[in-house]
Coordinates of C-alpha atoms in Angstrom, one line a residue:
X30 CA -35.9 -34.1 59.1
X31 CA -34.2 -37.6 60.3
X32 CA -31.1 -38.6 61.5
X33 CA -28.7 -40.6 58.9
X34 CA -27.8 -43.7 59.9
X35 CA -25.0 -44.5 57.0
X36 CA -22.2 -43.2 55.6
X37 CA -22.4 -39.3 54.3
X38 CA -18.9 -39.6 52.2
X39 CA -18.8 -42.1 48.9
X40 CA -16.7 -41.9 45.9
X41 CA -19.5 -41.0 43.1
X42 CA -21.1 -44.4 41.3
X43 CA -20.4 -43.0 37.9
X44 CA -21.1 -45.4 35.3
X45 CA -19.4 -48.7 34.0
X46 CA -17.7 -48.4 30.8
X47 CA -17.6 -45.0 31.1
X48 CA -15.0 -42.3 31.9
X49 CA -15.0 -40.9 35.3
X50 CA -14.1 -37.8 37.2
X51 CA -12.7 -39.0 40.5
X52 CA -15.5 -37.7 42.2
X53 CA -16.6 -37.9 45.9
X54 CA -19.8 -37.0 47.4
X55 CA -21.9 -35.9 50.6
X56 CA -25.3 -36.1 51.0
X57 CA -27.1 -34.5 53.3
X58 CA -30.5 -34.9 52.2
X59 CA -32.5 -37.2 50.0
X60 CA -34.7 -36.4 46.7
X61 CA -35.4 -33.0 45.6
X62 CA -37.9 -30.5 45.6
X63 CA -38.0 -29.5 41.9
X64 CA -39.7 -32.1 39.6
X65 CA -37.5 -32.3 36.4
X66 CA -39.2 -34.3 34.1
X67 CA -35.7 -36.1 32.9
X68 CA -34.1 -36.8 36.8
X69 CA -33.1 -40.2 37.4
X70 CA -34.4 -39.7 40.9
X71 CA -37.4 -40.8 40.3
X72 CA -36.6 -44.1 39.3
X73 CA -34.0 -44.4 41.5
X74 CA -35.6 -43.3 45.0
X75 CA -39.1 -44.5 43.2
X76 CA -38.8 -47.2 46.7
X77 CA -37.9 -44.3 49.0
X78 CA -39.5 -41.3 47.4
X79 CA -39.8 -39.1 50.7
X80 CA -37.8 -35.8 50.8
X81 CA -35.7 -36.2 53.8
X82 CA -32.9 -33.7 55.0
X83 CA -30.6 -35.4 57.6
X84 CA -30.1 -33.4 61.1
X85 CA -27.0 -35.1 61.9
X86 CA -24.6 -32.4 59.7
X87 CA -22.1 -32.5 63.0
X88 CA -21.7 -36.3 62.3
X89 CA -21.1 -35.4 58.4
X90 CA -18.3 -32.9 59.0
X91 CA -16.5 -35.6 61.8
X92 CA -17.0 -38.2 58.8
X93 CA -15.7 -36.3 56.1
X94 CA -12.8 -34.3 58.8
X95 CA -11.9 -37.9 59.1
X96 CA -11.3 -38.9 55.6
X97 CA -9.5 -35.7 54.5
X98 CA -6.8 -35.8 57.0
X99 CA -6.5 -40.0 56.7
X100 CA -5.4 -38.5 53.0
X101 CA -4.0 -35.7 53.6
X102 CA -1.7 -36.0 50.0
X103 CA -4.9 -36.9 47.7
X104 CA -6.9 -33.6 46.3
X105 CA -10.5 -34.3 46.9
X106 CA -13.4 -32.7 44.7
X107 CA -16.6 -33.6 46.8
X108 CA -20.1 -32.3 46.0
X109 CA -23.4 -32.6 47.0
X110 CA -25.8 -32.6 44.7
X111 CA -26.0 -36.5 43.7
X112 CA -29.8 -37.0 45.4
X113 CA -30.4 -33.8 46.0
X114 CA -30.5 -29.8 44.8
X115 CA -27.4 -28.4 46.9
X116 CA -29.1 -25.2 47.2
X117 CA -32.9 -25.8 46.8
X118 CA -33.6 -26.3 50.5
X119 CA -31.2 -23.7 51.7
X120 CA -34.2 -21.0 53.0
X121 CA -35.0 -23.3 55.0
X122 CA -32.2 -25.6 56.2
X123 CA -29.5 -23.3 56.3
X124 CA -27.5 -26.9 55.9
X125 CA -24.8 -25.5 53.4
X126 CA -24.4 -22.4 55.6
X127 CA -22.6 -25.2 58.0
X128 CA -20.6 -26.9 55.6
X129 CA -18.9 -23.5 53.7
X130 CA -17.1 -23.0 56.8
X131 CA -15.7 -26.2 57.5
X132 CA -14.8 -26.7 53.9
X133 CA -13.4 -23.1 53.2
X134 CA -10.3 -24.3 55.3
X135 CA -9.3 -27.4 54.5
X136 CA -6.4 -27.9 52.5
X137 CA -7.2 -30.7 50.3
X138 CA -10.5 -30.2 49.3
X139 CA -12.8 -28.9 47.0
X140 CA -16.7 -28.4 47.9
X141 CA -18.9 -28.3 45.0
X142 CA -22.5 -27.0 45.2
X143 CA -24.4 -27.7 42.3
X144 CA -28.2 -26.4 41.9
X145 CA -30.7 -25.5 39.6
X146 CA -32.2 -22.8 42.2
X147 CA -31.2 -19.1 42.7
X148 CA -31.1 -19.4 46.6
X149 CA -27.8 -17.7 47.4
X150 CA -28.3 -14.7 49.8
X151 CA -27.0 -16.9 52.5
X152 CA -23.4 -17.8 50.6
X153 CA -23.0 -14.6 50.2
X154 CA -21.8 -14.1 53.6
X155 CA -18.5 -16.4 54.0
X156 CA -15.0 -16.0 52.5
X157 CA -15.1 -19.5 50.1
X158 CA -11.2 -19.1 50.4
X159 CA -11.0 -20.8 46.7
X160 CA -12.5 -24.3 48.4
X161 CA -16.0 -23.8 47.0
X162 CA -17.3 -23.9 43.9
X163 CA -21.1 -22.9 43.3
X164 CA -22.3 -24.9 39.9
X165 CA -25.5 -24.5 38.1
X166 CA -27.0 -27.0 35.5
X167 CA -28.1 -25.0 32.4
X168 CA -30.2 -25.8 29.7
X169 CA -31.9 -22.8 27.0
X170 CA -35.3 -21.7 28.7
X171 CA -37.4 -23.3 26.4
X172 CA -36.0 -26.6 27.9
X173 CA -36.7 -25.4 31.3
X174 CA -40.2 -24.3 30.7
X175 CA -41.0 -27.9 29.5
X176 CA -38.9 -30.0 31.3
X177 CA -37.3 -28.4 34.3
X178 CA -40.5 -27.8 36.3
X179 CA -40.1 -26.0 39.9
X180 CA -36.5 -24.5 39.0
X181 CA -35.0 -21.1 38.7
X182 CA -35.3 -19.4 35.1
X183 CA -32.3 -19.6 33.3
X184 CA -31.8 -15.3 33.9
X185 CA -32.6 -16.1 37.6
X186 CA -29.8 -18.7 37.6
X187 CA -27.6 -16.2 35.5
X188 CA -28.5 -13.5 38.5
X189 CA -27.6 -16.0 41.2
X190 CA -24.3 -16.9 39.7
X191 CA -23.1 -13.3 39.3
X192 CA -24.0 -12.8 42.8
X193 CA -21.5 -16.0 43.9
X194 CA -18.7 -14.8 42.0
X195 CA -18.8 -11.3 42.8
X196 CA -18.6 -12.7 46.9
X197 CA -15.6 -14.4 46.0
X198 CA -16.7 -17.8 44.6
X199 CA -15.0 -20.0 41.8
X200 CA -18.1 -21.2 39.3
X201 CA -19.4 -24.2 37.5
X202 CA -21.6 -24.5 34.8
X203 CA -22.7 -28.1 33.6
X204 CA -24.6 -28.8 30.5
X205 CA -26.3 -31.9 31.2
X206 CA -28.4 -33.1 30.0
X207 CA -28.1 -31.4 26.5
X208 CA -31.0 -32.2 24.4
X209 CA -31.3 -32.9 20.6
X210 CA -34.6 -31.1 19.0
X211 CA -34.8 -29.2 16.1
X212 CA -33.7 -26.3 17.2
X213 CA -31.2 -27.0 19.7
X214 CA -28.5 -25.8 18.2
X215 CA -30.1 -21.9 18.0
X216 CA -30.9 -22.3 21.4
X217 CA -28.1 -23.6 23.2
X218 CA -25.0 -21.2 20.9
X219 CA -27.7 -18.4 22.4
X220 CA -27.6 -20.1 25.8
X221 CA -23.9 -19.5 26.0
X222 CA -23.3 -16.5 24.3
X223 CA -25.9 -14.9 27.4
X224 CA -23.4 -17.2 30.3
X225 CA -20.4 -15.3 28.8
X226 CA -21.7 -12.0 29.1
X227 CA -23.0 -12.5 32.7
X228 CA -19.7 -13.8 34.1
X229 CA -16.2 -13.3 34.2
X230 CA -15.3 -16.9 32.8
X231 CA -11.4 -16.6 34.0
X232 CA -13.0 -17.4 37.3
X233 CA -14.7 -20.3 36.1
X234 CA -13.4 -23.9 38.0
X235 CA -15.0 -26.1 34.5
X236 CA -17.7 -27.0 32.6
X237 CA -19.0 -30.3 32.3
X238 CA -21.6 -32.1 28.8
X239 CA -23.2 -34.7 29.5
X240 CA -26.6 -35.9 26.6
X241 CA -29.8 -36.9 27.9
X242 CA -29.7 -40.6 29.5
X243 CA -32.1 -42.5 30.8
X244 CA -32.9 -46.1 31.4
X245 CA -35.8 -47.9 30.7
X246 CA -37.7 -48.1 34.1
X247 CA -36.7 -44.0 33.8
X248 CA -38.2 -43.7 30.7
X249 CA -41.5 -45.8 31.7
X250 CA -42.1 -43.2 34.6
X251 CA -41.8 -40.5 32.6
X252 CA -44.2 -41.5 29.7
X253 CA -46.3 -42.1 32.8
X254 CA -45.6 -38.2 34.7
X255 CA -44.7 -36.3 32.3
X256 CA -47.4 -38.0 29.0
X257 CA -46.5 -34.2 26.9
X258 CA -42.9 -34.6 27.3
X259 CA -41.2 -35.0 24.2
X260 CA -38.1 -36.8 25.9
X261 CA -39.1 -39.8 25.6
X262 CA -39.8 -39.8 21.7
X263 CA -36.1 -39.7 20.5
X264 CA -34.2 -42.3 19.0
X265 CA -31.9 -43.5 21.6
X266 CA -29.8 -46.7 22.3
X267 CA -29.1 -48.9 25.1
X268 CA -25.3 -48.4 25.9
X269 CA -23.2 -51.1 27.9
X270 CA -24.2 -49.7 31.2
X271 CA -27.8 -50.2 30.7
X272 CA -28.4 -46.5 30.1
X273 CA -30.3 -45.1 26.9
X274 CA -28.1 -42.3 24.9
X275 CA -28.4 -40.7 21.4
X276 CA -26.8 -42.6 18.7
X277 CA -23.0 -42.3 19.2
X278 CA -22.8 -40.4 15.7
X279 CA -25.3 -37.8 17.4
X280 CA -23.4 -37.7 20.6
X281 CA -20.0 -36.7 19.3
X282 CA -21.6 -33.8 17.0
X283 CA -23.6 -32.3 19.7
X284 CA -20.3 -32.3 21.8
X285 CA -18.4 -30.7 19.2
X286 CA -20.4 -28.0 18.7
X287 CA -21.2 -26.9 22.5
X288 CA -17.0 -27.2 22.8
X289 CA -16.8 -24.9 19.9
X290 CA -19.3 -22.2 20.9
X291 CA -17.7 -22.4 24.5
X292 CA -14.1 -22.1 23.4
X293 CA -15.1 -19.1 21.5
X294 CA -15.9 -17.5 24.5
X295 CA -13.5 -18.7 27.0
X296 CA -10.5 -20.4 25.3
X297 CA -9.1 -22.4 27.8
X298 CA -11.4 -22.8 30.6
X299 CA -11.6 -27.0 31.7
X300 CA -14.4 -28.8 30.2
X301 CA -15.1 -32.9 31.0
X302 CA -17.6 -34.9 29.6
X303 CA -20.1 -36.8 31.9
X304 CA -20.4 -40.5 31.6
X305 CA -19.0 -40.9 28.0
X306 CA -16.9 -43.4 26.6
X307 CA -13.4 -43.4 25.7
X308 CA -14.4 -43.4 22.0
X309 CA -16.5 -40.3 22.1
X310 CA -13.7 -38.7 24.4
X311 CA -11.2 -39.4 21.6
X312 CA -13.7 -38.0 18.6
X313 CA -14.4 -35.0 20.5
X314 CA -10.9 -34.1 22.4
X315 CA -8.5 -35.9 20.3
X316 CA -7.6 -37.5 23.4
X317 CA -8.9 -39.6 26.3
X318 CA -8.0 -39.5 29.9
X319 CA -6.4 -42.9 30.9
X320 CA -8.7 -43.6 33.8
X321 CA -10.7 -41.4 36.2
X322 CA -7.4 -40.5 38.5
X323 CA -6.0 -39.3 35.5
X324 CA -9.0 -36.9 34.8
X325 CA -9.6 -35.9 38.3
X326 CA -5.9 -35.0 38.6
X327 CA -6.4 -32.8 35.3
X328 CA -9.3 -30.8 36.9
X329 CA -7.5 -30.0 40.1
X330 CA -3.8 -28.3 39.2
X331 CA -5.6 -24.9 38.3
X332 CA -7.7 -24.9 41.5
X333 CA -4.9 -25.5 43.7
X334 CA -2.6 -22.9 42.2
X335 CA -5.2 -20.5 42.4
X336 CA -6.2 -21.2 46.4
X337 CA -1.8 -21.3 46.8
X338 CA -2.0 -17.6 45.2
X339 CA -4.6 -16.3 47.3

């Protein structure tokens, strides 16, 4: 554990060229304890590759206390999984058992707490008072066993998420990154169909797609990790912002069919694409949000209605 010298609240770097979701963060540690074979933080902390959790959470609350009420008419979704599992550290931290509180009441805001763990017991205790949202990034269990090394099974996850929303909590799933093999598509219409019969997806807050994307110092490193990983033997091409996606073609078909299998189940629940262009919006939606304050204002109406109800 150290103290954290910088700032704890940033608007999320997202990606140029692509479409945003207005989203801030708060980090309150640094790399992760599960070893995906795909995460970008291991090119991008490859400099500062400790795991560091920061002690000073009083200093993050002040900071972020700070910012909310300076803006007290702007609807904040903040999260805290950009360089870090939100959850993965919680048995022994006990970090996001601070923050719930603080968050749960404040007006303006909603706390996101995204994870690929199952360590919940300790959420389970606090009213989220429609402020937090516990997310989990899903991929089939094949991709897990290969790729997602150190995480929770996908029926852990599943488990884990029931648990949240049966204590009160609004859910997230995000499928991202989805990956292209030849069999994808059996695995990931089963992937959903088993989400949909686990939760009650009228509670869900959205759903986010986002394709595998790399870049090539990524991809180097994880020939070099991870030498049985098939990830890195796909056709992909270098998009505007230096990252590495499928073929656009590729991209928009893989889109269309998760939104298809998903609307199936829940008809109007939110969904957003992660770091896509206004192009593959358009082929997939029919539509493309006009700039990320545009999008970000889309995602929060139905959240604040819902906290207003309560």
């Amino acid at each position: 554990m150290t103290k954290h010298k910088g700032e704890f609240f940033k608007k999320c770097p997202g990606s140029d060229g692509q479409i945003c979701c207005n989203y801030f963060v708060i980090n309150f540690a640094s790399n992760c304890p599960m070893d995906c074979s795909y995460c970008y933080l291991q090119d991008y902390l490859a400099d500062n590759s400790a795991l560091k959790v920061f002690s000073n959470v009083g200093d993050l609350i002040d900071e972020a206390d700070r910012t909310l009420k300076k803006h007290r008419g702007v609807f904040f979704r903040i999260g805290t999984g950009e360089i870090t599992d939100s959850l993965a550290l919680e048995p022994c931290t006990g970090m996001v058992g601070e923050l719930i509180p603080y968050f749960a009441e404040q007006p303006n805001v909603l706390l996101e707490l995204k994870t690929k763990s199952d360590c919940v017991d300790s959420l389970l205790h606090f009213d989220p008072k429609e402020r937090v949202v516990v997310a989990w990034s899903m991929n089939p269990q094949s991709v897990i066993d290969r790729d997602e090394h150190g995480t929770a099974s996908l029926g852990e996850r599943l488990d884990a998420a029931r648990r949240c929303q049966e204590a009160g909590y609004r859910l997230g799933f995000h499928f991202d990154p989805i990956i292209e093999y030849s069999c994808w598509e059996v695995d990931y219409q089963a992937m959903i169909e088993e989400i949909f019969a686990s939760i009650d997806w009228r509670r869900l807050a959205w759903l986010s797609l986002g394709v595998l994307r790399t870049t090539p110092g990524l991809k180097r490193t994880m020939r070099e990790r991870f030498p049985r990983t098939q990830l890195v033997t796909g056709e992909q091409v270098l998009c505007p912002d230096g990252k590495l996606r499928y073929f656009h073609p590729l991209r928009v078909e893989m889109y269309r069919k998760m939104v298809q299998w998903i609307r199936r189940m829940a008809p109007t629940v939110k969904i957003y694409l992660c770091m896509e262009s206004r192009e593959v919006w358009q082929q997939v939606f029919g539509f493309a949000p006009a700039c990320e304050k545009e999008l970000g204002n889309q995602m929060a109406p139905a959240v604040q209605q819902l906290a207003h109800d309560r």
